[in-house]
PDB file of C-alpha atoms in Angstrom:
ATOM      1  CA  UNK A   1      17.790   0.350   5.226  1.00 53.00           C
ATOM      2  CA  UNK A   2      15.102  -0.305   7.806  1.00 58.00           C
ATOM      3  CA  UNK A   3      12.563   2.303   7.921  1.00 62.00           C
ATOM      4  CA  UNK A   4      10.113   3.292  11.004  1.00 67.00           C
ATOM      5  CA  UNK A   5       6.132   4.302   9.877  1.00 68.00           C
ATOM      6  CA  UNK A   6       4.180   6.348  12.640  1.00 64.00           C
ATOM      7  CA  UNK A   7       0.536   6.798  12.373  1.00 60.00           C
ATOM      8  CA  UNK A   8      -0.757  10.525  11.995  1.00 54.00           C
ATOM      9  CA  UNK A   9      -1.497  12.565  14.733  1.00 47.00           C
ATOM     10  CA  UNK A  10      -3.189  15.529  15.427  1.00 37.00           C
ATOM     11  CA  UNK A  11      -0.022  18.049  14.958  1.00 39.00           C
ATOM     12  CA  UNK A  12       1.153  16.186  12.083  1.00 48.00           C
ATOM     13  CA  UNK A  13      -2.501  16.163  10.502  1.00 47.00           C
ATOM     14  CA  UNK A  14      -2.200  19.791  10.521  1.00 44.00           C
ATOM     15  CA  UNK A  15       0.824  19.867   8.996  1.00 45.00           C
ATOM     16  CA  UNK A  16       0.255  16.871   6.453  1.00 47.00           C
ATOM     17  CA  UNK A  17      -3.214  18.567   5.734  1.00 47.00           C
ATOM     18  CA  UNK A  18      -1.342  21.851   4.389  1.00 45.00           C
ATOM     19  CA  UNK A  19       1.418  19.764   2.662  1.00 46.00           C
ATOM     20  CA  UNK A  20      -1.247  17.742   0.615  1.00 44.00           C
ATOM     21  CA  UNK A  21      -2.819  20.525  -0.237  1.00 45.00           C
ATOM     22  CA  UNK A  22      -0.148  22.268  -1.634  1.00 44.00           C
ATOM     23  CA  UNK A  23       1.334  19.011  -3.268  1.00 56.00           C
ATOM     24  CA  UNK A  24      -0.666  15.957  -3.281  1.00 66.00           C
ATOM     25  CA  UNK A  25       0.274  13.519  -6.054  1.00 93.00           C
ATOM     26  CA  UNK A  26       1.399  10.122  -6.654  1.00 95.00           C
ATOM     27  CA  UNK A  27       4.765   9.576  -4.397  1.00 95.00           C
ATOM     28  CA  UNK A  28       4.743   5.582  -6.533  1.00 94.00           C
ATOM     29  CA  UNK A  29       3.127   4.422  -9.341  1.00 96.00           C
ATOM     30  CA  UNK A  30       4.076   0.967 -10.576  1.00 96.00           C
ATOM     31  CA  UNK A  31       1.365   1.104 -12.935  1.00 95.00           C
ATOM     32  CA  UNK A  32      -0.706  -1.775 -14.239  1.00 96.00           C
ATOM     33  CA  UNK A  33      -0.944  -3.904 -17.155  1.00 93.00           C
ATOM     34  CA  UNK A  34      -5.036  -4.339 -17.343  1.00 93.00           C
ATOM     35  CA  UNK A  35      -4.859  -7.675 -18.426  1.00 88.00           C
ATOM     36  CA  UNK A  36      -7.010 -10.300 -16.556  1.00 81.00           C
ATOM     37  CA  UNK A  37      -3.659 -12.078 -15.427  1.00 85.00           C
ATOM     38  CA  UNK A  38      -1.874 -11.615 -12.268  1.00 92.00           C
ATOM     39  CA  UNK A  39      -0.981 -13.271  -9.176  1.00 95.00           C
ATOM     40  CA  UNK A  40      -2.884 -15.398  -6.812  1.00 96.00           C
ATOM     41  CA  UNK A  41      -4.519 -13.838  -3.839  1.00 98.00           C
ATOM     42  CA  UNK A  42      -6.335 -16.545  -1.755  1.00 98.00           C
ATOM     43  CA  UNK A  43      -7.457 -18.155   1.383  1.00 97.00           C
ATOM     44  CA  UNK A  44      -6.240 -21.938   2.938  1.00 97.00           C
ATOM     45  CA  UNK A  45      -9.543 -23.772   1.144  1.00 97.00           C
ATOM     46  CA  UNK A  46      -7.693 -22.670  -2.278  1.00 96.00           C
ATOM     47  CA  UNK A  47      -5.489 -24.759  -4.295  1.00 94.00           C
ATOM     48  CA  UNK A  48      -1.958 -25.413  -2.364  1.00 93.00           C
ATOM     49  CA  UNK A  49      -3.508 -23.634   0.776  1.00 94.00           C
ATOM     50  CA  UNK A  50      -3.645 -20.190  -0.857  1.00 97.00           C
ATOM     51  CA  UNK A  51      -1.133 -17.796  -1.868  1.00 98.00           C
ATOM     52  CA  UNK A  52      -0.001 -14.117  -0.005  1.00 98.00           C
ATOM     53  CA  UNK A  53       1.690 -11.567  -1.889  1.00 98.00           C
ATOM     54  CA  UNK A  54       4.482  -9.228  -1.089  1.00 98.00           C
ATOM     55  CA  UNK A  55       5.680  -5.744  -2.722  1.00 97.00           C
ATOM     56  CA  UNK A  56       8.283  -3.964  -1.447  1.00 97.00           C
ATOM     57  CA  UNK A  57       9.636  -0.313  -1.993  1.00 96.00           C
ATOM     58  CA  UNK A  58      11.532   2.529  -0.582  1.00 96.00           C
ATOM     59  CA  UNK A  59      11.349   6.232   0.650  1.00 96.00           C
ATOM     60  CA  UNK A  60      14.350   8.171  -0.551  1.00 92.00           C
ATOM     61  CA  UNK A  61      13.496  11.330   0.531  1.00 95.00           C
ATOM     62  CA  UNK A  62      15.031  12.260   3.264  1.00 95.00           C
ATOM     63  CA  UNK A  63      12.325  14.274   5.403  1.00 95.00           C
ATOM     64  CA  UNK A  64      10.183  11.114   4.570  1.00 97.00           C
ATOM     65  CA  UNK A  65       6.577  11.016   2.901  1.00 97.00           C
ATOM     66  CA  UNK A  66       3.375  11.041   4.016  1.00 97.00           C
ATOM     67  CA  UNK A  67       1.043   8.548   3.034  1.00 97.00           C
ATOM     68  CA  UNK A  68      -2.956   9.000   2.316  1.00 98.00           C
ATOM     69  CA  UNK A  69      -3.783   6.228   0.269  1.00 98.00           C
ATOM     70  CA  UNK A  70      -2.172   2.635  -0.893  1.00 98.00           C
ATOM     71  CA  UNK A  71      -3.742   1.580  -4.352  1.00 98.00           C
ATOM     72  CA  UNK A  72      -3.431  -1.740  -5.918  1.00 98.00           C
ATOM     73  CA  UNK A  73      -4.826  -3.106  -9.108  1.00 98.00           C
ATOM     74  CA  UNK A  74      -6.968  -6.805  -9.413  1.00 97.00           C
ATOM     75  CA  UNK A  75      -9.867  -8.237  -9.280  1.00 97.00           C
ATOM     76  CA  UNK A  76     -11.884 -10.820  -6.867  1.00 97.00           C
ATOM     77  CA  UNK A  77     -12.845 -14.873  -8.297  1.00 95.00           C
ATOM     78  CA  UNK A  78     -14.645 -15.643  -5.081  1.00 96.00           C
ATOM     79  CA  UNK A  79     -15.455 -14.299  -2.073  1.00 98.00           C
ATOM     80  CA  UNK A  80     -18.389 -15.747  -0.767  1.00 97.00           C
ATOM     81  CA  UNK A  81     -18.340 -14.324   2.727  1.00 97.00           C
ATOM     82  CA  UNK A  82     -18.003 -10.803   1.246  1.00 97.00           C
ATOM     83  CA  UNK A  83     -14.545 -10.447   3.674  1.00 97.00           C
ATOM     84  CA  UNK A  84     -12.209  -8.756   0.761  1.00 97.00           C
ATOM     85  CA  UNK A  85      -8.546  -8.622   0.805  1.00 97.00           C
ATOM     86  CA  UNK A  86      -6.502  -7.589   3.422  1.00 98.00           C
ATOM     87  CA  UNK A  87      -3.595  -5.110   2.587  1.00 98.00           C
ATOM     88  CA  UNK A  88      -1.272  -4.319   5.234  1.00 98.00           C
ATOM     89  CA  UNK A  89       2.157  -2.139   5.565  1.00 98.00           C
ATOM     90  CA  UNK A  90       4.837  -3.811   6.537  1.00 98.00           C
ATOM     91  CA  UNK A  91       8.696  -2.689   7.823  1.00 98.00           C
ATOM     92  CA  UNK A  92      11.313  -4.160   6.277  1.00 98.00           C
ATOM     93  CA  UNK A  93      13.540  -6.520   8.650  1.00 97.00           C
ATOM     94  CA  UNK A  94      17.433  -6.875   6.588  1.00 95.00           C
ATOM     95  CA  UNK A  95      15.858  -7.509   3.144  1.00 94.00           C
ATOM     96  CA  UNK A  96      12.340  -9.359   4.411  1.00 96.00           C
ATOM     97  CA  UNK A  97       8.925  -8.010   5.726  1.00 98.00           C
ATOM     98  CA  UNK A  98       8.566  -7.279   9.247  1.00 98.00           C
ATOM     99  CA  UNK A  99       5.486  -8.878   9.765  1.00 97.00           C
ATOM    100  CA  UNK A 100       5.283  -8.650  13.716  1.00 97.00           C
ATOM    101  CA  UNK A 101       5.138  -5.046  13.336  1.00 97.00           C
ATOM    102  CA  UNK A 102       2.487  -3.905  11.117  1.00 98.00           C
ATOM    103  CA  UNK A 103       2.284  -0.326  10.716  1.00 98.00           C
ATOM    104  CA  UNK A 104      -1.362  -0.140   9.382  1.00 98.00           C
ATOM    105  CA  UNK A 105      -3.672  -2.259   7.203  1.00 98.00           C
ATOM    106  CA  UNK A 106      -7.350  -1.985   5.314  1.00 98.00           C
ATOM    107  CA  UNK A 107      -9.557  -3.703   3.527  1.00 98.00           C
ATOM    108  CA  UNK A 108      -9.825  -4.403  -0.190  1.00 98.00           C
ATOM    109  CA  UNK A 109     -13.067  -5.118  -2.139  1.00 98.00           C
ATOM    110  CA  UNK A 110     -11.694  -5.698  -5.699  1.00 97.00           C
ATOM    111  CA  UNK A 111     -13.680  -5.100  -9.202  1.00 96.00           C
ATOM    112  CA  UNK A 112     -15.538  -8.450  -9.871  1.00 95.00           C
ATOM    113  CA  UNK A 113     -14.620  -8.100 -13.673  1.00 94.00           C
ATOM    114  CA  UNK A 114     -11.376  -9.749 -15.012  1.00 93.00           C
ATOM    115  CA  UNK A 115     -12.095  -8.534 -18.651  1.00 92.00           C
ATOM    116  CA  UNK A 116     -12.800  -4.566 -17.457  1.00 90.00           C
ATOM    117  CA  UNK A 117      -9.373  -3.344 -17.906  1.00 93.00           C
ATOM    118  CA  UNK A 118      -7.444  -1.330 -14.767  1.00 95.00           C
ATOM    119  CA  UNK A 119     -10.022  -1.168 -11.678  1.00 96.00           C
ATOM    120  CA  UNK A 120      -7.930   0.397  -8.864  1.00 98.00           C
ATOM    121  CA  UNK A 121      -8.662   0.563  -5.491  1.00 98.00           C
ATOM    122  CA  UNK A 122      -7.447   3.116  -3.027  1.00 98.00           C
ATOM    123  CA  UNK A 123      -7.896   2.903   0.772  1.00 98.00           C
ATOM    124  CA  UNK A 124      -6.584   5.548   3.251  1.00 98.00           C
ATOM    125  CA  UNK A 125      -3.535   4.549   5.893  1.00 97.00           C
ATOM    126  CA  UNK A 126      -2.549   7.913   6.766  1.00 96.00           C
ATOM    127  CA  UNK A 127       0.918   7.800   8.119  1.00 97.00           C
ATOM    128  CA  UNK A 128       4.272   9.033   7.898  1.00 97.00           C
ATOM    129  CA  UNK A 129       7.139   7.024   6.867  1.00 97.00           C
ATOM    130  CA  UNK A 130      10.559   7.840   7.692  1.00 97.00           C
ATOM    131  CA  UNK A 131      13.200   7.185   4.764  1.00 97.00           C
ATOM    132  CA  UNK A 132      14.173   3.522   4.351  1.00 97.00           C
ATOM    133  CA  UNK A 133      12.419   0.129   2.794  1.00 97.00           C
ATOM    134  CA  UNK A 134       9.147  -0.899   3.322  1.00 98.00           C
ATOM    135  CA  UNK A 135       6.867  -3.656   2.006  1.00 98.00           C
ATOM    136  CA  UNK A 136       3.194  -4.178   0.976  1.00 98.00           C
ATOM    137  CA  UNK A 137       1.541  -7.413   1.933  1.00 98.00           C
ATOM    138  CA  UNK A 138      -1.827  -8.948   0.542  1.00 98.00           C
ATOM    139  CA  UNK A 139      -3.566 -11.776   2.379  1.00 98.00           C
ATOM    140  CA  UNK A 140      -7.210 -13.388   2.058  1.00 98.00           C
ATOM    141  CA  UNK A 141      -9.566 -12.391   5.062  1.00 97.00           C
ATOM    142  CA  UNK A 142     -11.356 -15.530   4.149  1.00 97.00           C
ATOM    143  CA  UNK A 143     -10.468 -19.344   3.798  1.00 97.00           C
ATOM    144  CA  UNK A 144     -12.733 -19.429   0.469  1.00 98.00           C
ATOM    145  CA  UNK A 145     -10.855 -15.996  -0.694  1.00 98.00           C
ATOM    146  CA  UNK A 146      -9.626 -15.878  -4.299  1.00 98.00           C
ATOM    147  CA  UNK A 147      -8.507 -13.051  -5.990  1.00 97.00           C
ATOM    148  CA  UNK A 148      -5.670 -11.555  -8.282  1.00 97.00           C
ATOM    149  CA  UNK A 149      -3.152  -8.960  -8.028  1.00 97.00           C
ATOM    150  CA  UNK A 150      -2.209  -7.181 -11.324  1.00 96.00           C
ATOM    151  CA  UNK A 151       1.062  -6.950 -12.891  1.00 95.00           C
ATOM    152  CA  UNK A 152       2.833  -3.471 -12.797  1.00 95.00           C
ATOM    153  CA  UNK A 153       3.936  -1.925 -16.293  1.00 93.00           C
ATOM    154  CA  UNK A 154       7.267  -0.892 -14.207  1.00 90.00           C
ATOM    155  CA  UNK A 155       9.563  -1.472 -11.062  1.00 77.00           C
ATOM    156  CA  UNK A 156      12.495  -3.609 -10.234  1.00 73.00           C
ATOM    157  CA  UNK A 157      10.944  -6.733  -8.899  1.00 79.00           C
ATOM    158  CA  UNK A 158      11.656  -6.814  -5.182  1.00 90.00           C
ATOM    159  CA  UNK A 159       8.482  -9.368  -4.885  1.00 96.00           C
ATOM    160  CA  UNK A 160       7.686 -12.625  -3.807  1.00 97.00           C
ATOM    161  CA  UNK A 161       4.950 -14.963  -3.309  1.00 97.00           C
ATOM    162  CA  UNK A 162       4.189 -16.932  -0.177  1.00 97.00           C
ATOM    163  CA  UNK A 163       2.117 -20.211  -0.370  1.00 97.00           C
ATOM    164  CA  UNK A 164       0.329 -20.463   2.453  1.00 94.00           C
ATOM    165  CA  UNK A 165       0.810 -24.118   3.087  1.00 93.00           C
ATOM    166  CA  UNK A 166       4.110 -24.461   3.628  1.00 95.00           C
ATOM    167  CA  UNK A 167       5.507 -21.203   3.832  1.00 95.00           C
ATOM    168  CA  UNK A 168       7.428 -21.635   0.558  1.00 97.00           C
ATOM    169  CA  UNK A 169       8.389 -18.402  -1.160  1.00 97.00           C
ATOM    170  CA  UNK A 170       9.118 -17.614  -4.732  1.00 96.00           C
ATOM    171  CA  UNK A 171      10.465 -14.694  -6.561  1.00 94.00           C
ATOM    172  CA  UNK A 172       7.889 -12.413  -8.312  1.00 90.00           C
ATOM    173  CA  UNK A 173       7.766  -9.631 -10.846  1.00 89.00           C
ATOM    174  CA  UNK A 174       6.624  -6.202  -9.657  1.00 95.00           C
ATOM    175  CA  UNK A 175       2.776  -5.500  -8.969  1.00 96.00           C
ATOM    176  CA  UNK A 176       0.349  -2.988  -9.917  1.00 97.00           C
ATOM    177  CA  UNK A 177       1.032  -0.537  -6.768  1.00 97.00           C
ATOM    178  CA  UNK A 178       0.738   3.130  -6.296  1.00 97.00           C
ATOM    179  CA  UNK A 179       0.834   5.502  -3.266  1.00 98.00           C
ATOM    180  CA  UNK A 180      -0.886   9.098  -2.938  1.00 98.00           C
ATOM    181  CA  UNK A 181       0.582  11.338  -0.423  1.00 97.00           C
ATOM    182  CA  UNK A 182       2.992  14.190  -0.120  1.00 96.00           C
ATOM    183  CA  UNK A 183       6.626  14.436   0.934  1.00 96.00           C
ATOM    184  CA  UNK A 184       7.131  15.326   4.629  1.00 95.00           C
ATOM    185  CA  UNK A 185       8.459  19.400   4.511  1.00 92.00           C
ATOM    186  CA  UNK A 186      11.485  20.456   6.052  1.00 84.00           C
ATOM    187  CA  UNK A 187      11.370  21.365   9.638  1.00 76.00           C
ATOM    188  CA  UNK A 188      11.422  24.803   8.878  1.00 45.00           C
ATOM    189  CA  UNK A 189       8.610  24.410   5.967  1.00 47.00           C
ATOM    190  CA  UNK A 190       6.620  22.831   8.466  1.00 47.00           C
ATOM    191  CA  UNK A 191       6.590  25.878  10.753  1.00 46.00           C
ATOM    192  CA  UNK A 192       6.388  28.312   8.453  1.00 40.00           C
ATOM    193  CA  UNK A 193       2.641  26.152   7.382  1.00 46.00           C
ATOM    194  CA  UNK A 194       1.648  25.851  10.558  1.00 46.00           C
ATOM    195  CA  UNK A 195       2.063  29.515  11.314  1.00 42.00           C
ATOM    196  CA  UNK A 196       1.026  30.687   7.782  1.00 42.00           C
ATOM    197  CA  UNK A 197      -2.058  28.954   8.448  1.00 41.00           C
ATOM    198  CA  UNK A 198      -2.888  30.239  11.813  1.00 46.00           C
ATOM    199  CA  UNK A 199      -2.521  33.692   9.927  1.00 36.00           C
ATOM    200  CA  UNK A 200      -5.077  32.984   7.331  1.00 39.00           C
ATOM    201  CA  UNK A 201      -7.622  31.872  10.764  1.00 44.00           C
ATOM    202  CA  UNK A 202      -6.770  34.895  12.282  1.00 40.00           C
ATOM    203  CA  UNK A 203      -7.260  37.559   9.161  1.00 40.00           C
ATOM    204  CA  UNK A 204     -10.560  35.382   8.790  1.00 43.00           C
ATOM    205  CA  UNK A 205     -12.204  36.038  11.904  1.00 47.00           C
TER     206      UNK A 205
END
């Protein structure tokens, strides 16, 4: 099932704001291995023009979640320009990222230590995705880029690798990815939030 992300806006702030707070917690966690193995992150002046990675995964509940933060788990070779990694959420097109229509994306700066054990990094994309499948892409921001995406302890797969020369992809195990957020509430939840809230202001004053 194709799903549809929106990017939070003021109303929906408000609401997502009272949700979290009531609920905030890890809607995925793939978990991570913490071994200094993984899967190729780098740019075009890496061997076989650099690799992209894909994870995919899907909102079942049916109001939809909302997302803070997208965490993944690796470390950096060699970035020599200091550029990091680019993450970016994706829709999924019948079974393969949408990548013309990116619903947001951030920056990564990975731990520099390959021996350290588990060093995630979290980085806010604030939206709300509507129930359906959705994937997780990580590029290089740099042609001299080269860094590593961690293994998950868990999941089903539904990866792949893309080398960057040619375009040729390859079936992957699952990566180290988690998401922190809330489920959407219920219409009715919602207004009874907002207006519980406005309540609280008013007894305040």
């Amino acid at each position: 099932m194709r799903g549809k992300g929106t990017l939070v806006g003021v109303a929906a702030l408000a609401v997502g704001a009272l949700a979290l707070n009531a609920q905030a917690g890890f809607l995925l966690d793939y978990g991570s291995d913490g071994e200094s193995d993984g899967w190729a992150v780098s740019g075009a002046n890496q061997p076989f023009g650099g690799f992209s990675q894909f994870q995919s995964f899907t909102v079942t509940d049916p109001e939809g979640w909302i997302v803070e933060f997208i965490g993944i788990d690796g470390y950096v070779n060699f970035d020599p320009n200091n550029m990091g990694l680019g993450g970016t959420l994706l829709p999924d097109d019948n079974g393969s990222p949408d990548e013309g229509n990116p619903i947001a994306t951030a920056t990564y700066f990975l731990s520099s230590d390959p021996f350290g054990g588990e060093a995630w990094v979290d980085e806010a994309f604030n939206v709300i995705l509507e129930p359906g499948t959705y994937w997780f892409r990580a590029e290089a921001r740099d042609a001299d880029y080269n860094g590593t995406w961690r293994s998950a302890t868990m999941g089903a797969g539904n990866a792949f690798s893309r080398r960057n020369s040619d375009g040729a992809e390859f079936p992957q195990e699952t990566l180290a990815l988690r998401i922190q957020g809330s489920v959407v509430p219920a219409p009715g939840a919602a207004a009874l939030l907002l207006i519980g809230a406005g309540f609280a202001r008013r007894r305040r004053r």
